Each structure stands twice: as C-alpha cells, then as structure tokens.
CSV table of C-alpha atoms and ligand atoms in Angstrom, one decimal:
chain,number,residue,atom,x,y,z
A,99,MET,CA,2.4,30.1,-19.3
A,100,SER,CA,1.3,28.1,-16.3
A,101,TYR,CA,1.0,24.5,-15.1
A,102,LYS,CA,-1.4,22.5,-13.0
A,103,ALA,CA,-0.3,20.9,-9.7
A,104,GLU,CA,-2.6,18.4,-8.2
A,105,TYR,CA,-2.0,18.5,-4.4
A,106,ILE,CA,-2.8,15.1,-2.9
A,107,TRP,CA,-3.1,14.3,0.8
A,108,ILE,CA,-4.3,11.6,3.2
A,109,ASP,CA,-7.3,12.7,5.2
A,110,GLY,CA,-8.5,11.8,8.7
A,111,THR,CA,-11.4,9.5,7.9
A,112,GLU,CA,-11.9,6.6,10.4
A,113,PRO,CA,-11.3,3.7,10.3
A,114,SER,CA,-9.4,4.0,7.0
A,115,ALA,CA,-8.1,7.2,5.6
A,116,ARG,CA,-9.1,8.5,2.1
A,117,LEU,CA,-7.2,10.4,-0.4
A,118,ARG,CA,-8.1,14.0,-1.2
A,119,SER,CA,-6.8,16.3,-3.8
A,120,LYS,CA,-7.2,19.8,-5.4
A,121,THR,CA,-5.6,21.7,-8.1
A,122,LYS,CA,-3.3,24.7,-7.9
A,123,ILE,CA,-2.3,26.8,-11.0
A,124,LEU,CA,1.4,27.8,-10.9
A,125,ALA,CA,3.5,30.0,-13.1
A,126,ASP,CA,5.9,28.0,-15.3
A,127,GLY,CA,9.1,27.5,-13.4
A,128,ALA,CA,7.5,28.4,-10.0
A,129,GLU,CA,8.4,26.0,-7.1
A,130,LEU,CA,5.7,24.1,-5.3
A,131,PRO,CA,4.5,26.3,-2.4
A,132,GLU,CA,2.9,25.1,0.9
A,133,TRP,CA,-0.9,25.3,0.7
A,134,GLY,CA,-3.9,25.0,3.0
A,135,PHE,CA,-7.3,23.3,3.1
A,136,ASP,CA,-10.4,23.1,5.2
A,137,GLY,CA,-9.7,20.4,7.7
A,138,SER,CA,-13.3,20.4,9.0
A,139,SER,CA,-14.3,18.8,5.7
A,140,THR,CA,-11.8,16.0,5.9
A,141,ASN,CA,-12.1,14.9,9.6
A,142,GLN,CA,-8.9,16.7,10.4
A,143,ALA,CA,-10.0,19.8,12.3
A,144,PRO,CA,-13.0,21.4,14.1
A,145,GLY,CA,-15.0,24.0,12.1
A,146,ASP,CA,-14.0,26.9,14.4
A,147,ASN,CA,-10.3,26.2,13.8
A,148,SER,CA,-10.3,24.5,10.5
A,149,ASP,CA,-7.1,25.5,8.7
A,150,CYS,CA,-4.6,22.7,8.0
A,151,VAL,CA,-1.3,23.0,6.1
A,152,LEU,CA,-0.2,21.0,3.0
A,153,LYS,CA,3.6,20.5,2.7
A,154,PRO,CA,4.7,19.1,-0.7
A,155,VAL,CA,7.0,16.1,-0.1
A,156,PHE,CA,7.0,14.2,-3.4
A,157,SER,CA,6.1,15.1,-6.9
A,158,CYS,CA,6.0,13.4,-10.3
A,159,PRO,CA,4.6,14.0,-13.8
A,160,ASP,CA,0.8,13.9,-14.0
A,161,PRO,CA,0.0,11.2,-16.5
A,162,VAL,CA,-3.7,12.1,-16.6
A,163,ARG,CA,-3.3,15.7,-17.6
A,164,GLY,CA,0.0,15.2,-19.4
A,165,GLY,CA,2.1,18.1,-20.5
A,166,ASN,CA,4.1,19.7,-17.8
A,167,HIS,CA,1.4,19.1,-15.1
A,168,VAL,CA,2.4,17.4,-11.9
A,169,LEU,CA,1.0,15.3,-9.0
A,170,VAL,CA,2.1,16.5,-5.6
A,171,LEU,CA,2.0,14.3,-2.6
A,172,CYS,CA,1.7,16.3,0.6
A,173,GLU,CA,2.1,15.8,4.4
A,174,VAL,CA,-0.5,17.5,6.6
A,175,TYR,CA,0.6,19.9,9.3
A,176,LEU,CA,-1.2,21.9,12.0
A,177,VAL,CA,-0.8,25.7,11.7
A,178,ASP,CA,1.6,25.6,14.7
A,179,GLY,CA,4.1,23.8,12.5
A,180,THR,CA,3.7,20.3,14.1
A,181,PRO,CA,2.7,17.2,12.1
A,182,HIS,CA,-1.1,16.6,12.1
A,183,PRO,CA,-2.0,13.5,14.2
A,184,THR,CA,-3.0,11.7,11.0
A,185,ASN,CA,0.4,12.3,9.5
A,186,ASN,CA,2.0,8.9,9.7
A,187,ARG,CA,4.7,9.8,7.2
A,188,ALA,CA,6.2,12.2,9.8
A,189,ARG,CA,6.2,9.3,12.3
A,190,LEU,CA,8.1,7.1,9.9
A,191,LEU,CA,10.9,9.5,8.9
A,192,PRO,CA,13.0,9.3,12.1
A,193,VAL,CA,12.8,5.5,12.2
A,194,ALA,CA,13.8,5.3,8.5
A,195,GLU,CA,16.7,7.6,9.3
A,196,ARG,CA,17.8,5.7,12.4
A,197,TYR,CA,18.1,2.4,10.4
A,198,ALA,CA,19.0,3.7,6.9
A,199,GLY,CA,22.5,2.1,7.3
A,200,GLN,CA,20.8,-1.3,7.0
A,201,GLU,CA,19.4,-0.3,3.6
A,202,PRO,CA,15.8,-1.7,4.1
A,203,TRP,CA,13.9,-2.4,1.0
A,204,PHE,CA,10.1,-3.1,0.6
A,205,GLY,CA,7.9,-4.5,-2.2
A,206,ILE,CA,4.2,-4.0,-1.4
A,207,GLU,CA,1.6,-6.1,-3.2
A,208,GLN,CA,-1.5,-3.9,-3.3
A,209,GLU,CA,-4.7,-5.9,-3.8
A,210,TYR,CA,-8.0,-4.1,-4.5
A,211,THR,CA,-11.5,-4.7,-5.8
A,212,PHE,CA,-13.4,-2.9,-8.5
A,213,PHE,CA,-17.1,-2.0,-7.7
A,214,GLN,CA,-19.9,-0.9,-9.9
A,215,ASP,CA,-23.6,-0.6,-9.1
A,216,GLY,CA,-22.8,-1.6,-5.5
A,217,ARG,CA,-21.2,-5.0,-6.2
A,218,PRO,CA,-17.8,-6.3,-7.3
A,219,LEU,CA,-17.2,-5.9,-11.0
A,220,GLY,CA,-18.1,-9.3,-12.6
A,221,PHE,CA,-20.7,-10.2,-10.0
A,222,PRO,CA,-24.2,-10.6,-11.5
A,223,ALA,CA,-27.1,-8.4,-10.4
A,224,VAL,CA,-28.7,-11.4,-8.8
A,225,GLY,CA,-26.9,-14.3,-7.1
A,226,TYR,CA,-23.2,-15.0,-7.3
A,227,PRO,CA,-20.6,-15.7,-10.0
A,228,ALA,CA,-19.1,-19.2,-10.3
A,229,PRO,CA,-16.9,-20.1,-7.3
A,230,GLN,CA,-13.2,-19.0,-7.1
A,231,GLY,CA,-10.7,-20.9,-9.1
A,232,PRO,CA,-10.3,-19.6,-12.6
A,233,TYR,CA,-10.0,-15.9,-11.9
A,234,TYR,CA,-6.5,-15.6,-10.4
A,235,CYS,CA,-4.2,-14.6,-13.3
A,236,GLY,CA,-7.0,-15.5,-15.6
A,237,VAL,CA,-7.7,-14.5,-19.2
A,238,GLY,CA,-10.9,-14.2,-21.2
A,239,ALA,CA,-14.2,-12.3,-20.7
A,240,ASP,CA,-15.7,-15.0,-18.5
A,241,GLU,CA,-12.8,-14.7,-16.0
A,242,VAL,CA,-11.5,-11.2,-16.1
A,243,PHE,CA,-13.3,-7.9,-15.3
A,244,GLY,CA,-11.8,-4.4,-15.7
A,245,ARG,CA,-8.6,-5.2,-17.6
A,246,GLU,CA,-8.8,-2.0,-19.6
A,247,ILE,CA,-8.7,0.1,-16.4
A,248,VAL,CA,-5.9,-2.0,-15.0
A,249,GLU,CA,-3.8,-1.6,-18.2
A,250,LYS,CA,-4.4,2.2,-18.2
A,251,HIS,CA,-3.4,2.4,-14.6
A,252,LEU,CA,-0.2,0.5,-15.2
A,253,ASP,CA,0.7,2.8,-18.1
A,254,ALA,CA,-0.1,5.8,-15.9
A,255,CYS,CA,2.2,4.6,-13.1
A,256,LEU,CA,5.0,4.1,-15.5
A,257,GLU,CA,4.5,7.5,-17.1
A,258,ALA,CA,4.6,9.1,-13.6
A,259,GLY,CA,7.9,7.4,-13.0
A,260,LEU,CA,6.5,5.3,-10.1
A,261,ASN,CA,8.4,2.2,-9.0
A,262,ILE,CA,5.7,-0.3,-10.1
A,263,SER,CA,6.9,-3.8,-10.6
A,264,GLY,CA,3.9,-5.8,-11.9
A,265,ILE,CA,0.2,-6.5,-12.0
A,266,ASN,CA,-2.1,-9.5,-11.9
A,267,ALA,CA,-5.7,-10.5,-11.7
A,268,GLU,CA,-6.7,-11.9,-8.3
A,269,VAL,CA,-8.7,-14.7,-6.8
A,270,MET,CA,-12.1,-13.1,-6.8
A,271,PRO,CA,-13.8,-11.6,-9.9
A,272,GLY,CA,-13.1,-7.9,-10.1
A,273,GLN,CA,-10.1,-8.2,-7.8
A,274,TRP,CA,-6.6,-7.2,-8.9
A,275,GLU,CA,-3.2,-6.5,-7.6
A,276,PHE,CA,-0.3,-4.2,-8.4
A,277,GLN,CA,3.1,-4.3,-6.8
A,278,VAL,CA,5.3,-1.3,-5.9
A,279,GLY,CA,9.0,-1.7,-5.1
A,280,PRO,CA,11.6,-2.7,-4.2
A,281,ALA,CA,12.3,0.7,-2.6
A,282,GLY,CA,13.1,2.2,0.7
A,283,PRO,CA,10.4,2.6,3.5
A,284,VAL,CA,9.4,6.2,2.7
A,285,GLU,CA,9.7,5.9,-1.1
A,286,VAL,CA,7.6,2.7,-1.4
A,287,ALA,CA,4.8,4.3,0.6
A,288,ASP,CA,4.9,7.6,-1.3
A,289,HIS,CA,4.7,5.7,-4.6
A,290,LEU,CA,1.9,3.4,-3.3
A,291,TRP,CA,-0.2,6.4,-2.2
A,292,ILE,CA,0.2,8.1,-5.6
A,293,ALA,CA,-0.5,4.8,-7.4
A,294,ARG,CA,-3.7,4.5,-5.4
A,295,TRP,CA,-4.8,8.0,-6.4
A,296,LEU,CA,-4.2,7.2,-10.0
A,297,LEU,CA,-6.2,4.0,-9.7
A,298,TYR,CA,-9.2,5.9,-8.3
A,299,ARG,CA,-8.8,8.7,-10.8
A,300,ILE,CA,-8.6,6.5,-13.9
A,301,ALA,CA,-11.4,4.1,-12.8
A,302,GLU,CA,-13.6,7.2,-12.3
A,303,GLU,CA,-13.7,7.6,-16.1
A,304,TYR,CA,-15.4,4.2,-16.3
A,305,ASP,CA,-17.9,4.8,-13.5
A,306,VAL,CA,-16.0,2.2,-11.5
A,307,ALA,CA,-14.8,2.6,-7.9
A,308,ALA,CA,-11.8,0.8,-6.6
A,309,THR,CA,-11.9,-0.3,-3.0
A,310,LEU,CA,-9.2,-1.4,-0.6
A,311,ASP,CA,-11.8,-3.0,1.8
A,312,ALA,CA,-10.1,-6.0,3.3
A,313,LYS,CA,-13.2,-8.2,3.0
A,314,PRO,CA,-15.1,-6.7,0.1
A,315,ALA,CA,-17.5,-9.6,-0.4
A,316,LYS,CA,-18.7,-11.5,2.7
A,317,GLY,CA,-18.8,-15.3,2.6
A,318,ASP,CA,-16.4,-17.7,0.9
A,319,TRP,CA,-14.6,-15.0,-1.1
A,320,ASN,CA,-11.1,-13.9,-1.0
A,321,GLY,CA,-10.1,-11.0,1.2
A,322,ALA,CA,-7.8,-8.2,0.0
A,323,GLY,CA,-4.3,-7.8,1.4
A,324,ALA,CA,-1.1,-5.9,1.0
A,325,HIS,CA,1.6,-8.5,1.4
A,326,THR,CA,4.8,-6.7,2.3
A,327,ASN,CA,8.1,-8.0,1.1
A,328,PHE,CA,11.0,-6.9,3.2
A,329,SER,CA,14.8,-7.2,3.2
A,330,THR,CA,17.9,-5.5,4.6
A,331,ARG,CA,21.4,-5.6,3.1
A,332,ALA,CA,22.3,-8.4,5.6
A,333,MET,CA,19.2,-10.4,4.6
A,334,ARG,CA,20.1,-10.0,0.9
A,335,GLU,CA,23.5,-11.4,1.7
A,336,GLY,CA,22.8,-14.3,4.1
A,337,TYR,CA,20.2,-16.7,5.7
A,338,ASP,CA,21.0,-16.0,9.4
A,339,ALA,CA,19.6,-12.5,9.0
A,340,ILE,CA,16.5,-13.9,7.3
A,341,ILE,CA,15.8,-16.1,10.4
A,342,THR,CA,16.6,-13.2,12.8
A,343,ALA,CA,14.0,-11.0,11.0
A,344,CYS,CA,11.4,-13.8,11.1
A,345,GLU,CA,12.0,-14.6,14.8
A,346,SER,CA,11.9,-10.9,15.7
A,347,LEU,CA,8.3,-10.6,14.5
A,348,GLY,CA,7.2,-13.3,16.9
A,349,ALA,CA,8.8,-11.7,20.0
A,350,PRO,CA,6.6,-10.9,23.0
A,351,GLY,CA,4.3,-7.9,22.3
A,352,LYS,CA,5.3,-7.7,18.6
A,353,VAL,CA,2.4,-9.7,17.2
A,354,GLU,CA,-0.2,-7.4,18.8
A,355,GLU,CA,1.8,-4.2,17.9
A,356,HIS,CA,2.0,-5.2,14.3
A,357,ILE,CA,-1.5,-6.4,13.9
A,358,ALA,CA,-2.8,-3.1,15.4
A,359,GLY,CA,-1.0,-1.2,12.6
A,360,TYR,CA,-1.8,-3.6,9.7
A,361,GLY,CA,-5.2,-2.1,8.7
A,362,HIS,CA,-8.8,-1.9,9.8
A,363,GLY,CA,-10.8,-5.1,9.9
A,364,ILE,CA,-7.7,-7.4,9.9
A,365,GLU,CA,-9.5,-9.9,12.2
A,366,GLU,CA,-12.1,-10.5,9.6
A,367,ARG,CA,-9.5,-11.2,6.9
A,368,LEU,CA,-6.9,-13.2,8.8
A,369,THR,CA,-9.2,-16.1,9.6
A,370,GLY,CA,-6.8,-18.9,8.8
A,371,HIS,CA,-8.7,-19.5,5.5
A,372,HIS,CA,-8.1,-18.3,2.0
A,373,GLU,CA,-4.3,-18.4,2.3
A,374,THR,CA,-4.1,-16.5,5.5
A,375,ALA,CA,-2.8,-17.3,9.0
A,376,PRO,CA,-5.0,-16.6,12.1
A,377,HIS,CA,-4.3,-13.0,13.3
A,378,ASP,CA,-3.5,-13.9,16.9
A,379,VAL,CA,-1.0,-16.7,16.2
A,380,TYR,CA,2.4,-15.9,14.6
A,381,SER,CA,4.1,-18.3,12.4
A,382,TYR,CA,6.7,-18.3,9.6
A,383,GLY,CA,7.7,-20.9,7.1
A,384,VAL,CA,9.3,-21.7,3.7
A,385,SER,CA,6.8,-21.5,0.8
A,386,ASN,CA,3.9,-21.5,3.3
A,387,ARG,CA,1.0,-19.3,2.2
A,388,GLY,CA,-0.8,-20.3,5.4
A,389,ALA,CA,1.9,-18.7,7.6
A,390,SER,CA,2.0,-15.1,8.9
A,391,VAL,CA,5.4,-14.7,7.2
A,392,ARG,CA,6.6,-16.6,4.2
A,393,ILE,CA,10.2,-17.3,3.2
A,394,PRO,CA,10.0,-17.7,-0.6
A,395,TRP,CA,11.2,-21.0,-1.8
A,396,GLN,CA,14.0,-19.4,-3.9
A,397,VAL,CA,15.2,-17.6,-0.8
A,398,GLU,CA,15.7,-20.8,1.0
A,399,VAL,CA,17.5,-22.3,-2.0
A,400,ASP,CA,19.8,-19.2,-2.4
A,401,LYS,CA,20.2,-18.9,1.4
A,402,LYS,CA,19.6,-15.1,1.1
A,403,GLY,CA,16.9,-12.7,-0.2
A,404,TYR,CA,13.8,-11.3,1.5
A,405,ILE,CA,10.7,-12.3,3.6
A,406,GLU,CA,7.0,-11.7,2.9
A,407,ASP,CA,4.8,-10.5,5.7
A,408,ARG,CA,1.4,-11.7,4.5
A,409,ARG,CA,-0.6,-10.1,7.2
A,410,PRO,CA,-1.1,-6.4,6.2
A,411,ASN,CA,-4.6,-5.6,4.9
A,412,ALA,CA,-5.2,-3.9,1.5
A,413,ASN,CA,-6.4,-0.8,3.5
A,414,ILE,CA,-3.1,-0.2,5.3
A,415,ASP,CA,-1.4,3.1,5.6
A,416,PRO,CA,2.0,1.9,4.2
A,417,TYR,CA,3.9,4.4,6.3
A,418,ASN,CA,2.8,2.5,9.4
A,419,VAL,CA,3.7,-0.9,8.0
A,420,THR,CA,7.2,0.0,6.9
A,421,ARG,CA,7.8,1.8,10.2
A,422,LEU,CA,6.8,-1.3,12.2
A,423,LEU,CA,8.9,-3.6,10.1
A,424,VAL,CA,12.0,-1.5,10.2
A,425,ASN,CA,11.6,-0.8,13.9
A,426,THR,CA,11.2,-4.5,14.8
A,427,CYS,CA,13.5,-6.2,12.3
A,428,CYS,CA,16.3,-3.7,12.1
A,429,ALA,CA,16.5,-3.4,15.9
A,430,ALA,CA,16.8,-7.2,16.2
A,431,LEU,CA,19.3,-7.4,13.4
A,432,GLU,CA,21.4,-4.7,15.0
A,433,ASN,CA,21.3,-6.5,18.4
A,434,ALA,CA,22.3,-9.8,16.7
A,435,GLY,CA,25.3,-8.1,15.1
A,436,GLN,CA,23.7,-8.6,11.6
A,437,ALA,CA,23.2,-5.0,10.8
B,592,ADP,P1,3.9,-13.1,-4.7
B,592,ADP,O1,4.6,-14.3,-5.3
B,592,ADP,O2,3.7,-13.2,-3.3
B,592,ADP,O3,2.6,-12.8,-5.4
B,592,ADP,P2,4.8,-10.6,-6.1
B,592,ADP,O4,5.6,-11.0,-7.3
B,592,ADP,O5,3.4,-10.2,-6.3
B,592,ADP,O6,4.9,-11.8,-5.0
B,592,ADP,O7,5.5,-9.4,-5.3
B,592,ADP,C1,6.8,-9.6,-4.8
B,592,ADP,C2,7.3,-8.2,-4.4
B,592,ADP,O8,8.6,-8.3,-3.7
B,592,ADP,C3,7.6,-7.3,-5.6
B,592,ADP,O9,7.1,-6.0,-5.4
B,592,ADP,C4,9.2,-7.2,-5.7
B,592,ADP,O10,9.6,-6.0,-6.2
B,592,ADP,C5,9.5,-7.3,-4.2
B,592,ADP,N1,10.9,-7.8,-3.9
B,592,ADP,C6,11.7,-8.5,-4.7
B,592,ADP,N2,12.9,-8.7,-4.1
B,592,ADP,C7,12.8,-8.0,-2.9
B,592,ADP,C8,13.8,-7.7,-1.9
B,592,ADP,N3,15.0,-8.2,-1.9
B,592,ADP,N4,13.4,-7.0,-0.8
B,592,ADP,C9,12.1,-6.5,-0.8
B,592,ADP,N5,11.2,-6.7,-1.7
B,592,ADP,C10,11.6,-7.4,-2.8
B,593,MN,MN1,1.6,-11.0,-5.6
B,594,MN,MN1,-2.0,-11.3,-4.3
B,595,MN,MN1,2.3,-12.3,-2.0
C-alpha cells in the first residue's frame, strides 16, 4: 500500500509569495524524502540552472484526502545546500533559538477576502453593497458570504491538528478572519502557512479564490491585516515587561525595520483610517484600535498578558514578522533584566 504526500512550499513571486504544491506517492511506512522542483517556474531559479530542493520541515494529516495521506510543509534550498534567498524560515530559526529561553508566544489573526467573478464575494455585479457596519461578526444571508467554505476550512484545520483558535466574519462583505496560536515563533508560522493552503484548496471547490491582498477593494472599505499578538514569559507574568516590549518597538530605526517586513502595500492599508495607525508614526495604548500596538483592556486590568501589533498586513510572511518581534522585544527585555 502507499500514501499521498502533498509537498507544499513558498515560492519566489514578488511582491508577495504564493504557495505551490505537488504530490508524491510514498510506500506505507516510508519516511518523507527530500524532493526537487523546477525553480524557473516559481520565480526561484533561472531556466539554465533550475533545480531547487524541497526539505520537509513539518507534516500533518491531510484533511482533504483523508486516510493516511499527509500535508508536508517544506523549506526551499539551493542545490549547494544553502537556504534559498526566499527561505525566510531559515532566517528565523537562529533568532528563535537565541531567545527560546524567554518562551515567546504568538497568536496571528489572519484576515482574508473571498473573490468570485473578479469581485469580493457579496459585492453585486454592478455598484456596491450597503456600507460597512452590519458585516463584522454578522449573521444572515444579507450580511454573510461564504460561510460554508469558512466552516469547512475550520474543520479541516482541526482535523489536520493545526493550532487554530477561532474564526469570525470581518468588516467588509466576503471578508473573514481565522486565528492561529498561541504558539512559538516557528510553529505559529508553519501552521499559518498550512492553514492558508487549506483555505485556497477548499475554496477552489466552490470556484472561489481567497486573497490576502491588504487592500482588496479600493475606497472606503476595510483593509486586510494580520494582527500579531505577542508575549514572553515575563510579559505573561508582569506589566513592566509589557511596557518594555511596547517601548522597544518605537526605538530609533525599529519602526522602519518592522514596517519593511510587515507585508507589501502596507502604506496603502495603514492610513490612519479603518482602525489603523499611520504607518510612519509609532504609538501604543490600552484598548486603542487606532494605535500601532494595542494593550488589551484585560491585560491592563490583570497587569500581565500580551500585546497586539496591529500593523502587519494580511499578506505577510509570518516567519519575517515573528523574527522581527522576537529580535526587537526579546533583546530589549534581556537588556532590561526582564528576560
Ligand atoms: P481581537 O480581539 O484583536 O480580534 P482575536 O481574538 O482575534 O483578537 O485574536 C487574539 C489572538 O491572541 C488569538 O490567536 C489568541 O490565541 C492569541 N493570544 C492569546 N493570549 C496570548 C498570549 N499570551 N500571547 C500571545 N498570543 C495570545
Ligand atoms: Mn481578531
Ligand atoms: Mn480582525
Ligand atoms: Mn485584532
């Protein structure tokens, strides 16, 4: 007997990477081998030197095929054994290792928008739907579009054993969110990439495309973000560490460094409208959804917990975002003796 392994990897498409996958048939009991692909078809290699290497790094049950079939997330390597320049996971690993003692946790809120016939699901063929207001966490056919796909996706994530923590309908018609975490910096990003693949794969059956575009509908419509909730052990135990983390993100050079890694088109989304802060001015505040970083109300009451960086775009590579947050906040906490 044999089983099917769906090898999934992140490609080199600019400005935002896409997921690619292909199937390998393996004998029952066989381990997941390294594999290769044509990098000239994924913006990862020139045609005259096209071979790239897939190294399995995380696998889980395949809820689409069922049985003993598996999904296999891979890192991309060059044939000389070095990580491909598009391999941001390899860049994260040493940083995660360096600060593992602080036990950083992440919860990422992945917003996305369903599209059909070239427009957001729920948008009429001509003109626009009623203005935003009733859609967020809405119920009823006049407010909610695509719930069947969303429910199937949630079940699939659970069947795959992913650390998914919730779902909700978002502010614009056809827009939704799922949350992954809390989990460590590598795990949360691995699970998020697989959850994205499952979303695309399941929506495919409905002739619907899910997009992570940060500004899927121009005009007075909500953008799509990936709010990133973050804590370390010290932050989960006391408020001084919460403030240290918030302050560290506003240190000289840090705003630009983070914004550069928080997804393509972030200037279009972080306008200061629609519950965002302007991209070039850093701020933090309790309960403030107009700040770059929000300290949840309950965290201020409890004097411990986590912070929410509201800046990352829906189209982030989560390996970059968790690396930046660990690098900036954990270094500052260490320096402050709060590690
Ligand atoms: P919002 O109120 O901003 O919509 P959500 O409920 O959508 O927030 O998402 C909050 C996320 O924060 C969840 O993924 C949750 O697992 C995560 N989270 C909760 N506690 C922590 C923590 N201590 N550290 C990091 N993430 C956390
Ligand atoms: Mn949320
Ligand atoms: Mn949201
Ligand atoms: Mn949020």
